[in-house]
Amino acid sequence: MPNHPLTPEDRVINPASIAMLRKAEADGVDTCFHRFDALGTQCRFGVTGVCCKNCHMGPCRITPKSPRGICGADADTIVARNFLREVTGGCAAHSDHGRHLVLRLKAVAEGKGGDYRITDRKALLRIAGKYGIETAGREDNAIALELANTFLADFTAQEETLKTLTLAPRKQQAIWEKVGVAPMGIDRMCVEAMHRTHMGVDHDYRNLLLHAFRTALADGWGGARIASMAADILFGTPKPLRSEANLGVLEEKQVNIIVHGHEPALSEMLAVAARDPEVIAYAKAAGAEGVNLAGLCCTANEILMRRGVRVAGNFHQQELAIVTGVVEMMVVDVQCIMPSLPTVAASYHTEIVSTADAAKTIGATHIAFRASDGLASAKAIVKRAVDNFAKRDPGKVLVPAVKQPLVAGFSVEAIKYMLGGTYRASFRPLNDAIIQGRIRGVAGIVGCNNPKTQADSYINTVTRELIKRNVLVLQTGCAAQASAKAGALTPETALAEAGKGLREVCEAVGIPPILHMGSCVDNARILEAATEIVLEGGLGDDIGGLPAVGIAPEWMSEKAVTIGCYFVASGCDVILGLPFHISGSENVTRFLQEEATELFGGAFHDIPDPLAAADKTLELIEAARERLGINAKAERKLFDMKDRRQLDV
Ligand code: SF4
Ligand code: MSK
C-alpha cells in the first residue's frame, strides 16, 4: 500500500468499483475500505495469532515478557488452537451448506420436495454409481433417497471414515490413513475440534494441526464435495455458457434484484420467479421495463454456472452495488454478507432481505424462505422488490457502464466432454499436453477480496502471468469473478494472451485457458479434476505428484483457510497472497510451511507479490515435472519426431 492517503484507485483496480467508491464518498457512505482505514493499525496479537480467550481466566496475550497464558499455554498451543478453530469454521460453513442441499434432495426423493425436483438424472446415476449404489431397474427417487442417506451418513459417522474419501485416488487415501488424518463424520470432526481447543485439552501444536488437516479434509472431500454433487442433481451439472459481469449489468429501467450469499436453492427459485410472466407484468404495471436478477459472490456463481444469470460483482462490491442507487432489493442467505449492508442501504431505497433463519442482520427485513412452497415464496419476494421500484431516487442513480462478457460453466463433466466429445469424454488430451510440455501444469486460483490489498489486482496479475507461461488456470469464487470483470474469461481474450503451447492446445480442444469452475464449495471440483488427471494415467498416482499448485491471492474467509488446508492435505502446494495469523509461533509456521510437505507432498507459501507468485508456481510445477520425469520424456519425444522427419526427407 502507498504512503499517501488512499485514493479509490489505490483500493480497487476495476473502473466500476473506482467510480462507485467515489460516489460512496460523495454520498457520505462508509464501505469496508473506509472502515479498514478507521481501524488503524491492526492488533499485533491478533495478527500473529497469540491472543487466547478460550477461557475466562483470560484473555491472555503472549509477549516476550509473558510467554505463557495463565493456564500455562504457550504461543505454539495458542496459535495452533486458533488456527484449528478457523479451519473448523470454514468446514462448518461449507458443510452446513452441503447438508441443506442433501436434506432438500432427500425431501425430493420422498416426494416432499415442493417445487424442487431432480433436474439432472444423468448426474444422479453417475454420482450414485461412484458410491456403489445399484441403479439398474430402480426408480430415480429410490436411488436419490439411498444417495441422500449415504451423504447424510458422512455427516454423522462416528467410527467410519467418510465414504466420499473413496472418490480420491487410492494412494491419496493411503497417505491420509498413514498420517492419521482420514476424517470420520463431518459433524464429529467439528465437534472434536471445538473440544480439543477447549481450555485444558489438546496442547500439542502438531496434534492440533493434524486435526486441522483432518477437519479440512472433511470439508473438501466431504461437505463441499457433497454440496457440489447434490446441487448438480437438483439444479443441473454446469455446462459452458456465456454471460456478463460487473456493476454495468444493473439496468436503470428495470427492477434490480441482487442475490448474495451461497446456497443455490433460493436463488434458483428467484431466477424462475424473475422470468414469470405474471411477475413481469406486475413490474411493467409499476413502470419498470422488467425484472433484472443479478448475483454477487458465490450465489452469483451458482446461478451463473447453471442459468447464465449475470454477475453484478464479487465480495468487495457488495456495498458498492447498493451505491449505484438502482438496487431495489438485495436478497441474502448465508456467508460473506457484510453486516454493514442495511446501513449502506439506508442511504438509498434498497431493501436488504435476509432469508435464512440462521443468518439475520439488524436492519434487514427477514422473510424466512420456505422450501416447501419455494416458487411462491420467491415470487412474493420479487413482487416486494417491484413495490420498492417507485421509491428509487433518480438523483442518487449512477450505474457505471462497465461490464465484460464471459464464458463460465466448466464442471468436470463439461471439461471431459470438451476434451473428448460425447463418446470419448476423457482427460487424455489434457494429460498428453501436460506430458508433452505444451501445458506446463495447472493452477487453481481461488478465494475472496480483502481491503488489505488493491481489490482484484493480485488475482488478475497472477492469472494473466500464468496463462502467458502456459499454465492452465482453474478458478472459483470471487477470484473467477475478478477474472470475468477483467475480460479474461472470454476464450478470445484469454487465448490472445496465452503462451503458444497452451493456446494451441486450447484452440485444438475448444476450451479457454482460464476455466470458471463455480463457487467456493466448488473448489471440490478442482480436486475432482485433479483426480481425473491422476486416473487418466501418465502423471503419477496421486494428486501430490501432479504439476499443480493452488493460489489464494486475496483471501479473507475462514473457508479459505480450510480450502488451503484440504489442498495441502491433498498434496498441492498453496501460495497465499496474505499470510495466516500464525507468525507468533515459529513451530506452527514451520509445520505449515515446511513439514507439511513431508507428510502430504505440499505446503503453504506466503508470497505477497503476484509476479513472484507466478515465478514460484512455475518453480513448483517444473519440480513436479522433473520428479515425474516428463521433461526428459518430452525432450526425447521431440527428438524422435525430428529424426523421423529427417528420414522422410
Ligand atoms: Fe489464557 Fe489459557 Fe484461558 Fe487461553 S485457555 S485464556 S491461555 S488461561
Ligand atoms: S463468496 S468465501 S468472498 S470467494 Fe464464496 Fe467470495 Fe471468498 Fe466469500
XYZ file of C-alpha atoms and ligand atoms in Angstrom:
665
model
C 0.000 0.000 0.000
C 1.315 3.533 -0.848
C 2.458 6.145 1.668
C -0.230 8.756 0.964
C -3.920 8.805 1.950
C -5.505 6.089 -0.154
C -7.467 7.045 -3.262
C -10.171 4.853 -4.803
C -7.611 3.918 -7.483
C -5.277 2.592 -4.766
C -8.009 0.489 -3.186
C -9.593 -1.168 -6.209
C -8.438 -1.840 -9.724
C -11.730 -2.043 -11.560
C -13.162 1.169 -13.094
C -16.716 0.317 -11.943
C -15.534 -0.042 -8.337
C -13.442 3.125 -8.566
C -16.484 5.100 -9.767
C -18.713 3.686 -7.017
C -16.138 4.305 -4.283
C -16.022 7.940 -5.400
C -19.816 8.083 -5.332
C -19.908 6.439 -1.879
C -17.564 9.131 -0.592
C -19.705 11.865 -2.187
C -22.867 10.297 -0.720
C -21.254 10.065 2.725
C -21.433 6.265 2.741
C -18.859 4.157 4.591
C -17.565 0.991 2.959
C -15.250 -1.786 4.119
C -12.345 0.255 2.753
C -13.183 3.257 4.936
C -13.747 1.089 7.995
C -10.389 -0.587 7.324
C -8.741 2.851 7.494
C -10.686 3.785 10.617
C -9.405 0.688 12.435
C -5.846 1.945 12.079
C -3.014 -0.467 12.835
C -4.493 -3.890 13.423
C -3.891 -5.680 16.712
C -0.436 -7.272 16.693
C -1.599 -10.090 18.979
C -4.429 -10.961 16.616
C -2.243 -10.706 13.523
C 0.366 -13.054 14.986
C -2.260 -15.419 16.435
C -1.081 -15.232 20.068
C -4.280 -13.945 21.683
C -6.320 -16.574 23.559
C -9.758 -16.102 25.074
C -10.725 -19.756 25.277
C -11.433 -19.460 28.999
C -12.415 -16.755 31.433
C -9.149 -16.714 33.334
C -8.024 -14.854 30.196
C -7.919 -13.245 27.720
C -4.179 -13.929 27.582
C -1.710 -12.459 25.134
C 1.757 -13.850 24.604
C 4.704 -11.422 24.760
C 8.448 -11.951 25.348
C 7.801 -10.916 28.977
C 4.813 -13.212 29.455
C 5.491 -16.228 27.234
C 2.627 -18.275 28.707
C -1.054 -17.726 29.359
C -2.472 -18.051 32.887
C -3.064 -21.791 32.373
C 0.462 -22.224 31.018
C -0.408 -22.440 27.323
C 2.484 -21.213 25.187
C 2.454 -19.483 21.799
C 2.558 -22.809 19.900
C -0.567 -24.093 21.650
C -2.466 -20.827 21.338
C -1.599 -20.241 17.667
C -2.410 -23.853 16.729
C -5.715 -23.785 18.648
C -6.755 -20.549 16.952
C -5.816 -21.971 13.572
C -7.810 -25.148 14.167
C -10.859 -23.090 15.176
C -10.604 -21.134 11.904
C -10.439 -24.342 9.892
C -13.430 -25.662 11.785
C -15.411 -22.509 10.982
C -14.680 -22.975 7.296
C -15.534 -26.678 7.324
C -18.779 -25.995 9.193
C -19.820 -23.274 6.722
C -19.316 -25.356 3.590
C -20.698 -28.474 5.188
C -23.850 -26.877 6.570
C -24.464 -25.543 3.062
C -23.973 -29.114 1.789
C -26.271 -30.537 4.452
C -29.122 -28.224 3.441
C -28.836 -29.397 -0.154
C -28.749 -33.042 0.886
C -31.862 -32.599 3.025
C -33.542 -30.960 0.035
C -32.523 -33.894 -2.171
C -33.902 -36.285 0.436
C -37.195 -34.369 0.570
C -37.465 -34.556 -3.232
C -36.761 -38.303 -3.148
C -39.523 -38.739 -0.579
C -41.985 -36.769 -2.689
C -41.915 -33.823 -0.285
C -39.720 -31.521 -2.365
C -42.355 -28.923 -3.275
C -41.184 -27.070 -6.383
C -37.787 -28.781 -6.398
C -37.076 -31.846 -8.471
C -34.261 -33.970 -9.826
C -33.209 -31.838 -12.768
C -30.181 -33.873 -13.825
C -30.943 -37.582 -13.943
C -27.577 -38.361 -15.553
C -25.829 -36.704 -12.617
C -27.915 -38.772 -10.195
C -26.933 -42.019 -11.896
C -23.283 -41.027 -12.339
C -22.881 -39.981 -8.697
C -24.840 -42.951 -7.303
C -22.505 -45.168 -9.344
C -19.458 -43.597 -7.694
C -20.846 -44.685 -4.303
C -21.616 -48.208 -5.491
C -25.386 -47.647 -5.304
C -27.384 -50.003 -7.519
C -29.126 -48.030 -10.275
C -30.344 -50.661 -12.751
C -34.100 -51.126 -12.762
C -34.701 -48.745 -9.849
C -36.904 -45.652 -9.633
C -34.976 -42.369 -9.604
C -36.458 -41.430 -6.256
C -35.294 -44.684 -4.682
C -31.759 -44.088 -5.950
C -31.876 -40.458 -4.791
C -33.064 -41.489 -1.336
C -30.284 -44.038 -0.906
C -27.752 -41.486 -2.146
C -29.081 -38.745 0.164
C -28.873 -41.131 3.120
C -25.323 -42.078 2.113
C -24.403 -38.390 2.033
C -26.056 -37.831 5.416
C -24.083 -40.718 6.895
C -20.911 -38.794 6.011
C -22.105 -36.056 8.357
C -22.966 -38.344 11.240
C -20.453 -41.222 11.010
C -18.874 -41.763 14.417
C -16.342 -44.519 13.740
C -16.154 -44.970 9.980
C -14.143 -42.695 7.731
C -16.057 -40.693 5.111
C -17.363 -42.652 2.171
C -16.719 -39.605 -0.035
C -12.974 -40.023 0.653
C -13.081 -43.078 -1.595
C -13.571 -40.740 -4.577
C -9.910 -39.731 -4.152
C -7.042 -41.639 -5.806
C -6.143 -44.752 -3.788
C -2.641 -43.541 -2.991
C -4.107 -40.319 -1.625
C -6.357 -42.310 0.675
C -3.383 -44.395 1.805
C -1.431 -41.208 2.658
C -4.295 -39.926 4.816
C -4.558 -43.288 6.601
C -0.813 -43.372 7.230
C -0.650 -39.801 8.568
C -3.800 -40.421 10.624
C -5.905 -37.641 9.110
C -8.637 -39.625 7.320
C -11.724 -37.935 8.773
C -14.760 -39.568 10.338
C -18.169 -37.865 10.203
C -18.060 -34.162 9.310
C -20.088 -33.198 12.379
C -17.833 -35.289 14.604
C -14.711 -33.605 13.222
C -16.119 -30.155 14.007
C -17.299 -31.139 17.492
C -13.963 -32.803 18.224
C -12.103 -29.675 17.051
C -14.101 -27.493 19.447
C -13.480 -29.984 22.249
C -9.759 -30.211 21.579
C -9.404 -26.423 21.581
C -11.346 -26.012 24.837
C -9.239 -24.961 27.815
C -7.108 -27.778 29.123
C -7.476 -30.383 26.382
C -5.077 -30.652 23.408
C -1.851 -28.696 23.915
C 0.438 -30.290 21.330
C 0.609 -27.970 18.336
C 1.344 -30.849 15.949
C -1.603 -32.862 17.190
C -3.850 -29.792 16.861
C -2.614 -29.041 13.329
C -3.088 -32.636 12.231
C -6.689 -32.354 13.347
C -6.915 -29.096 11.368
C -5.954 -31.034 8.224
C -8.365 -33.816 9.159
C -11.210 -31.332 9.622
C -10.298 -29.617 6.356
C -10.426 -32.980 4.550
C -13.917 -33.464 5.976
C -14.773 -30.291 4.068
C -13.018 -30.761 0.703
C -13.598 -34.499 0.453
C -16.839 -34.299 2.445
C -19.167 -31.340 2.935
C -18.062 -29.204 -0.008
C -17.811 -32.121 -2.434
C -21.244 -33.342 -1.346
C -22.659 -29.809 -1.787
C -21.492 -29.668 -5.421
C -22.851 -33.135 -6.182
C -26.249 -32.559 -4.559
C -26.582 -29.199 -6.345
C -25.775 -30.816 -9.700
C -28.512 -33.414 -9.212
C -31.104 -30.875 -8.074
C -30.261 -27.994 -10.400
C -28.165 -29.456 -13.209
C -24.486 -30.065 -13.905
C -22.991 -26.843 -15.276
C -22.154 -26.597 -18.960
C -20.285 -23.764 -20.704
C -22.417 -20.709 -21.320
C -21.997 -17.021 -21.991
C -22.934 -14.201 -19.658
C -21.647 -10.842 -18.389
C -20.077 -9.447 -15.235
C -19.655 -6.188 -13.336
C -21.886 -3.449 -11.975
C -22.841 -2.435 -15.508
C -25.235 -5.432 -15.614
C -27.623 -3.424 -13.394
C -30.394 -1.893 -15.513
C -31.642 1.636 -14.915
C -35.068 0.960 -16.382
C -35.720 -2.343 -14.661
C -36.363 -3.565 -11.146
C -32.938 -4.776 -9.973
C -32.714 -7.634 -7.502
C -29.323 -8.864 -6.362
C -28.954 -12.279 -4.778
C -25.964 -12.566 -2.479
C -24.629 -15.395 -0.372
C -24.006 -19.035 -1.155
C -26.771 -21.589 -1.261
C -28.364 -22.136 -4.664
C -31.831 -23.317 -3.505
C -33.349 -19.848 -3.082
C -31.535 -18.182 -5.986
C -32.681 -20.940 -8.363
C -36.291 -20.207 -7.438
C -35.728 -16.443 -7.692
C -34.318 -16.966 -11.195
C -37.531 -18.774 -12.156
C -39.743 -16.181 -10.428
C -37.984 -13.227 -12.130
C -38.942 -14.641 -15.543
C -42.524 -15.458 -14.605
C -44.933 -13.629 -16.984
C -47.193 -12.649 -14.086
C -44.250 -11.109 -12.204
C -43.008 -9.294 -15.328
C -46.493 -7.887 -15.922
C -46.542 -6.751 -12.290
C -43.200 -4.964 -12.836
C -44.463 -3.291 -16.013
C -47.548 -2.095 -14.212
C -45.176 -0.473 -11.707
C -43.493 1.457 -14.521
C -40.395 -0.751 -14.959
C -39.356 -2.451 -18.189
C -38.861 -5.759 -16.434
C -37.094 -7.566 -13.600
C -33.324 -7.858 -13.703
C -31.855 -10.533 -11.429
C -28.095 -10.386 -10.857
C -25.763 -12.158 -8.444
C -22.974 -11.348 -6.023
C -20.263 -13.593 -4.599
C -20.913 -17.320 -4.760
C -24.687 -17.272 -5.146
C -23.861 -15.410 -8.346
C -21.556 -18.233 -9.348
C -24.201 -20.893 -8.680
C -26.841 -19.291 -10.929
C -24.275 -18.118 -13.442
C -22.926 -21.655 -13.890
C -26.340 -23.184 -14.460
C -28.520 -20.392 -15.866
C -26.173 -17.719 -17.164
C -27.608 -15.153 -14.712
C -25.331 -12.120 -14.838
C -22.807 -11.266 -12.123
C -23.026 -7.817 -10.501
C -19.728 -8.240 -8.711
C -17.552 -10.029 -6.202
C -17.031 -9.706 -2.461
C -15.680 -6.131 -2.312
C -18.548 -4.857 -4.492
C -21.471 -5.840 -2.252
C -21.695 -2.362 -0.736
C -20.766 -0.636 -3.997
C -23.655 -2.329 -5.808
C -26.098 -0.573 -3.456
C -24.297 2.743 -4.055
C -25.453 2.640 -7.723
C -28.872 3.667 -6.357
C -30.735 1.242 -8.645
C -30.921 -1.867 -6.477
C -34.497 -2.358 -5.281
C -33.636 -5.367 -3.168
C -30.624 -7.387 -2.095
C -31.667 -10.883 -1.064
C -29.119 -12.611 1.133
C -28.789 -16.074 2.642
C -25.531 -17.187 4.263
C -21.791 -16.417 4.307
C -19.734 -13.392 3.156
C -22.617 -10.981 3.742
C -21.314 -7.810 5.392
C -23.405 -6.742 8.401
C -22.971 -3.189 7.085
C -25.415 -3.738 4.218
C -28.541 -2.338 5.942
C -26.535 0.762 6.964
C -25.363 1.349 3.388
C -28.876 0.635 2.110
C -30.311 3.273 4.472
C -28.739 5.968 2.251
C -30.706 4.675 -0.739
C -34.039 2.949 -1.220
C -32.614 -0.597 -1.248
C -34.249 -3.184 0.978
C -31.999 -5.890 2.387
C -33.933 -9.130 2.772
C -32.453 -11.967 4.797
C -33.917 -15.385 4.139
C -32.055 -17.914 6.310
C -33.198 -18.301 9.913
C -29.563 -18.932 10.834
C -28.429 -15.608 9.350
C -30.222 -12.437 10.405
C -28.940 -8.849 10.459
C -30.387 -5.917 12.392
C -31.872 -3.524 9.842
C -32.653 -6.218 7.279
C -36.189 -7.440 6.611
C -36.351 -11.139 7.450
C -38.510 -13.237 5.176
C -37.901 -16.877 6.006
C -37.638 -18.805 2.749
C -39.941 -21.835 2.801
C -38.633 -24.546 0.531
C -41.986 -26.354 0.708
C -43.506 -23.612 -1.448
C -40.258 -22.293 -2.926
C -41.649 -20.703 -6.081
C -44.494 -18.931 -4.286
C -42.026 -17.598 -1.676
C -39.668 -16.445 -4.435
C -42.480 -14.720 -6.342
C -43.596 -12.894 -3.205
C -40.034 -11.657 -2.643
C -39.715 -10.459 -6.276
C -43.064 -8.634 -6.099
C -41.957 -6.914 -2.921
C -38.873 -5.676 -4.808
C -41.139 -4.389 -7.588
C -43.132 -2.448 -4.982
C -39.887 -0.754 -3.953
C -39.148 0.496 -7.508
C -41.289 3.624 -7.011
C -39.096 4.660 -4.070
C -35.955 4.920 -6.206
C -34.408 8.413 -6.064
C -33.290 9.393 -9.612
C -30.919 11.944 -8.079
C -28.919 9.137 -6.467
C -28.629 6.900 -9.538
C -25.281 6.233 -11.192
C -24.683 2.895 -12.897
C -21.146 2.558 -14.213
C -21.272 1.499 -17.861
C -18.726 -1.209 -17.187
C -19.316 -4.881 -17.862
C -17.486 -7.681 -19.655
C -18.650 -10.771 -21.496
C -17.598 -14.112 -20.057
C -17.804 -17.860 -20.525
C -18.370 -19.982 -17.392
C -19.840 -23.373 -16.530
C -16.818 -25.672 -16.517
C -17.831 -28.621 -14.378
C -15.521 -31.622 -14.602
C -18.120 -33.343 -16.794
C -18.145 -30.360 -19.154
C -14.333 -30.263 -19.356
C -14.233 -34.006 -20.056
C -16.812 -33.613 -22.797
C -14.963 -30.700 -24.374
C -11.687 -32.599 -24.286
C -13.005 -35.822 -25.743
C -16.529 -35.432 -27.123
C -19.657 -37.432 -26.284
C -18.269 -40.876 -26.987
C -14.722 -40.448 -25.773
C -15.160 -37.926 -22.963
C -11.816 -38.033 -21.143
C -8.948 -36.013 -19.753
C -6.482 -37.783 -22.097
C -5.810 -34.766 -24.356
C -5.044 -32.627 -21.295
C -2.727 -35.244 -19.780
C -0.945 -35.618 -23.128
C -0.499 -31.862 -23.446
C 0.993 -31.738 -19.944
C 3.277 -34.700 -20.652
C 4.428 -33.104 -23.922
C 5.090 -29.858 -22.059
C 2.810 -27.721 -24.193
C 0.874 -27.118 -20.977
C 3.415 -26.910 -18.121
C 0.855 -27.571 -15.401
C -2.329 -26.444 -13.722
C -3.030 -23.687 -11.184
C -6.207 -23.369 -9.117
C -6.729 -19.662 -8.339
C -9.431 -19.183 -5.731
C -10.792 -17.007 -2.958
C -12.034 -13.593 -1.988
C -11.100 -9.911 -1.899
C -9.577 -8.254 1.130
C -9.284 -4.495 1.746
C -5.704 -5.145 2.846
C -4.839 -5.310 -0.868
C -5.968 -3.489 -4.026
C -9.111 -5.465 -4.905
C -8.778 -7.890 -7.838
C -5.267 -6.720 -8.655
C -3.204 -9.717 -7.454
C -5.782 -12.154 -8.864
C -5.671 -10.580 -12.315
C -1.884 -10.200 -12.445
C -1.043 -13.738 -11.389
C -3.737 -15.239 -13.628
C -2.563 -13.424 -16.752
C 1.086 -14.182 -15.980
C 0.399 -17.892 -15.582
C -1.521 -18.356 -18.823
C 1.276 -16.459 -20.568
C 3.650 -19.078 -19.168
C 1.499 -21.972 -20.428
C -0.207 -22.869 -17.160
C -3.882 -23.841 -17.417
C -5.853 -21.899 -14.793
C -8.900 -23.261 -12.937
C -10.848 -20.691 -10.950
C -13.717 -20.464 -8.476
C -15.405 -17.960 -6.189
C -14.658 -14.260 -6.200
C -11.324 -14.895 -7.951
C -13.182 -16.154 -11.026
C -15.390 -13.071 -10.907
C -12.306 -10.839 -10.788
C -11.081 -12.502 -13.981
C -14.501 -12.124 -15.547
C -14.553 -8.390 -14.832
C -11.070 -8.066 -16.313
C -12.382 -9.614 -19.524
C -10.166 -12.670 -19.084
C -12.980 -15.244 -19.130
C -13.697 -14.980 -22.819
C -11.793 -17.524 -24.873
C -10.892 -14.807 -27.389
C -9.153 -12.505 -24.873
C -7.507 -15.247 -22.906
C -6.249 -17.063 -25.995
C -4.668 -13.856 -27.261
C -2.715 -13.628 -24.002
C -1.908 -17.314 -23.502
C 1.515 -18.785 -24.249
C 1.934 -20.643 -27.534
C 1.657 -24.191 -26.189
C -1.398 -23.515 -24.033
C -3.067 -21.571 -26.834
C -2.556 -24.353 -29.368
C -3.997 -26.983 -27.028
C -6.946 -24.809 -26.035
C -7.723 -23.994 -29.659
C -7.467 -27.656 -30.678
C -9.844 -28.931 -27.970
C -12.016 -25.821 -27.751
C -11.511 -24.801 -24.112
C -10.411 -21.382 -22.841
C -7.130 -21.137 -20.868
C -8.979 -19.948 -17.739
C -11.845 -22.189 -16.653
C -14.503 -20.861 -14.272
C -15.472 -23.918 -12.211
C -18.001 -22.359 -9.829
C -18.472 -21.174 -6.264
C -16.286 -21.734 -3.208
C -17.812 -25.140 -2.415
C -16.864 -25.985 -5.999
C -13.200 -25.951 -5.054
C -14.034 -29.603 -4.568
C -14.496 -29.693 -8.367
C -10.806 -28.718 -8.680
C -9.931 -31.772 -6.564
C -12.241 -33.816 -8.770
C -10.439 -32.538 -11.885
C -7.074 -33.379 -10.296
C -8.376 -36.888 -9.537
C -9.470 -37.324 -13.163
C -5.986 -36.326 -14.325
C -4.411 -38.890 -11.981
C -6.849 -41.647 -13.020
C -6.284 -40.893 -16.701
C -2.680 -42.013 -16.245
C 0.830 -40.933 -17.166
C 1.189 -38.313 -14.430
C 1.809 -40.394 -11.311
C -0.664 -41.968 -8.987
C -1.568 -39.233 -6.549
C -2.631 -35.592 -6.654
C 0.538 -34.613 -4.800
C 2.639 -35.775 -7.730
C 0.913 -33.546 -10.275
C 2.390 -30.315 -11.619
C -0.431 -28.426 -9.927
C -0.478 -25.515 -7.468
C -3.249 -23.719 -5.543
C -3.197 -19.925 -5.132
C -5.379 -17.827 -2.793
C -4.340 -14.278 -3.726
C -6.733 -12.023 -1.789
C -8.416 -14.409 0.625
C -10.201 -13.285 3.797
C -12.570 -16.057 4.916
C -12.174 -18.948 7.355
C -13.440 -21.055 4.465
C -10.303 -20.083 2.552
C -8.120 -21.345 5.413
C -9.944 -24.656 5.254
C -9.716 -24.832 1.461
C -5.982 -24.157 1.671
C -5.614 -26.980 4.210
C -7.509 -29.540 2.142
C -5.490 -28.638 -0.936
C -2.248 -29.100 1.033
C -3.504 -32.355 2.610
C -4.322 -33.496 -0.935
C -0.685 -32.896 -1.874
C -0.843 -29.481 -3.559
C 1.392 -26.579 -2.653
C -0.681 -23.494 -1.843
C 0.501 -19.905 -2.319
C -1.106 -17.277 -0.071
C -1.147 -13.632 -1.101
C -1.906 -12.726 2.516
C -0.445 -14.676 5.454
C -2.289 -16.699 8.075
C -2.343 -15.363 11.639
C 0.356 -17.773 12.772
C 3.625 -15.852 12.835
C 3.595 -15.775 16.660
C 4.666 -19.430 16.631
C 7.794 -20.480 14.771
C 6.853 -24.127 15.271
C 3.361 -23.745 13.790
C 4.776 -21.705 10.901
C 7.446 -24.324 10.194
C 4.913 -27.135 10.362
C 2.547 -25.495 7.867
C 5.233 -24.113 5.552
C 7.783 -26.951 5.574
C 6.926 -30.119 7.492
C 3.550 -30.485 5.750
C 5.490 -31.356 2.580
C 6.972 -34.445 4.240
C 3.509 -35.582 5.324
C 1.390 -34.730 2.304
C 3.638 -33.546 -0.557
C 2.563 -29.898 -0.357
C 2.811 -26.912 1.993
C 1.887 -23.225 2.300
C 3.969 -20.382 0.862
C 3.458 -16.700 1.755
C 4.093 -14.613 -1.359
C 2.711 -11.049 -1.301
C 3.811 -10.174 -4.847
C 1.803 -11.649 -7.752
C 4.746 -11.878 -10.157
C 6.840 -13.619 -7.509
C 3.843 -15.952 -7.005
C 3.874 -16.770 -10.719
C 7.610 -17.489 -10.516
C 7.080 -19.769 -7.510
C 4.192 -21.544 -9.239
C 6.390 -22.310 -12.230
C 9.233 -23.424 -9.944
C 6.899 -25.853 -8.139
C 5.384 -27.061 -11.403
C 8.783 -27.631 -13.014
C 9.992 -29.507 -9.918
C 6.929 -31.780 -10.135
C 7.566 -32.326 -13.858
C 11.161 -33.307 -13.088
C 10.008 -35.767 -10.418
C 7.553 -37.285 -12.894
C 10.343 -37.483 -15.493
C 8.119 -35.876 -18.115
C 10.515 -33.067 -19.038
C 13.032 -35.677 -20.127
C 10.344 -37.692 -21.933
C 9.124 -34.623 -23.815
C 12.652 -33.828 -24.987
C 13.171 -37.418 -26.184
C 9.830 -37.417 -27.968
C 10.611 -34.192 -29.843
C 13.973 -35.584 -30.841
C 12.353 -38.756 -32.200
C 9.853 -36.783 -34.254
C 12.592 -34.613 -35.721
C 14.632 -37.681 -36.563
C 11.724 -39.243 -38.345
C 11.026 -36.130 -40.358
C 14.647 -36.007 -41.441
C 14.457 -39.640 -42.558
C 11.354 -38.878 -44.605
C 13.215 -36.096 -46.462
Fe -5.488 -17.809 28.981
Fe -5.192 -20.482 28.984
Fe -7.615 -19.388 29.336
Fe -6.393 -19.242 26.953
S -7.069 -21.118 27.962
S -7.484 -17.611 28.008
S -4.232 -19.052 27.562
S -5.844 -19.189 30.679
S -18.001 -15.735 -1.813
S -15.613 -17.106 0.654
S -15.665 -13.912 -0.516
S -14.617 -16.425 -2.606
Fe -17.757 -17.687 -1.799
Fe -16.114 -14.859 -2.357
Fe -14.487 -15.759 -0.540
Fe -16.983 -15.462 0.057
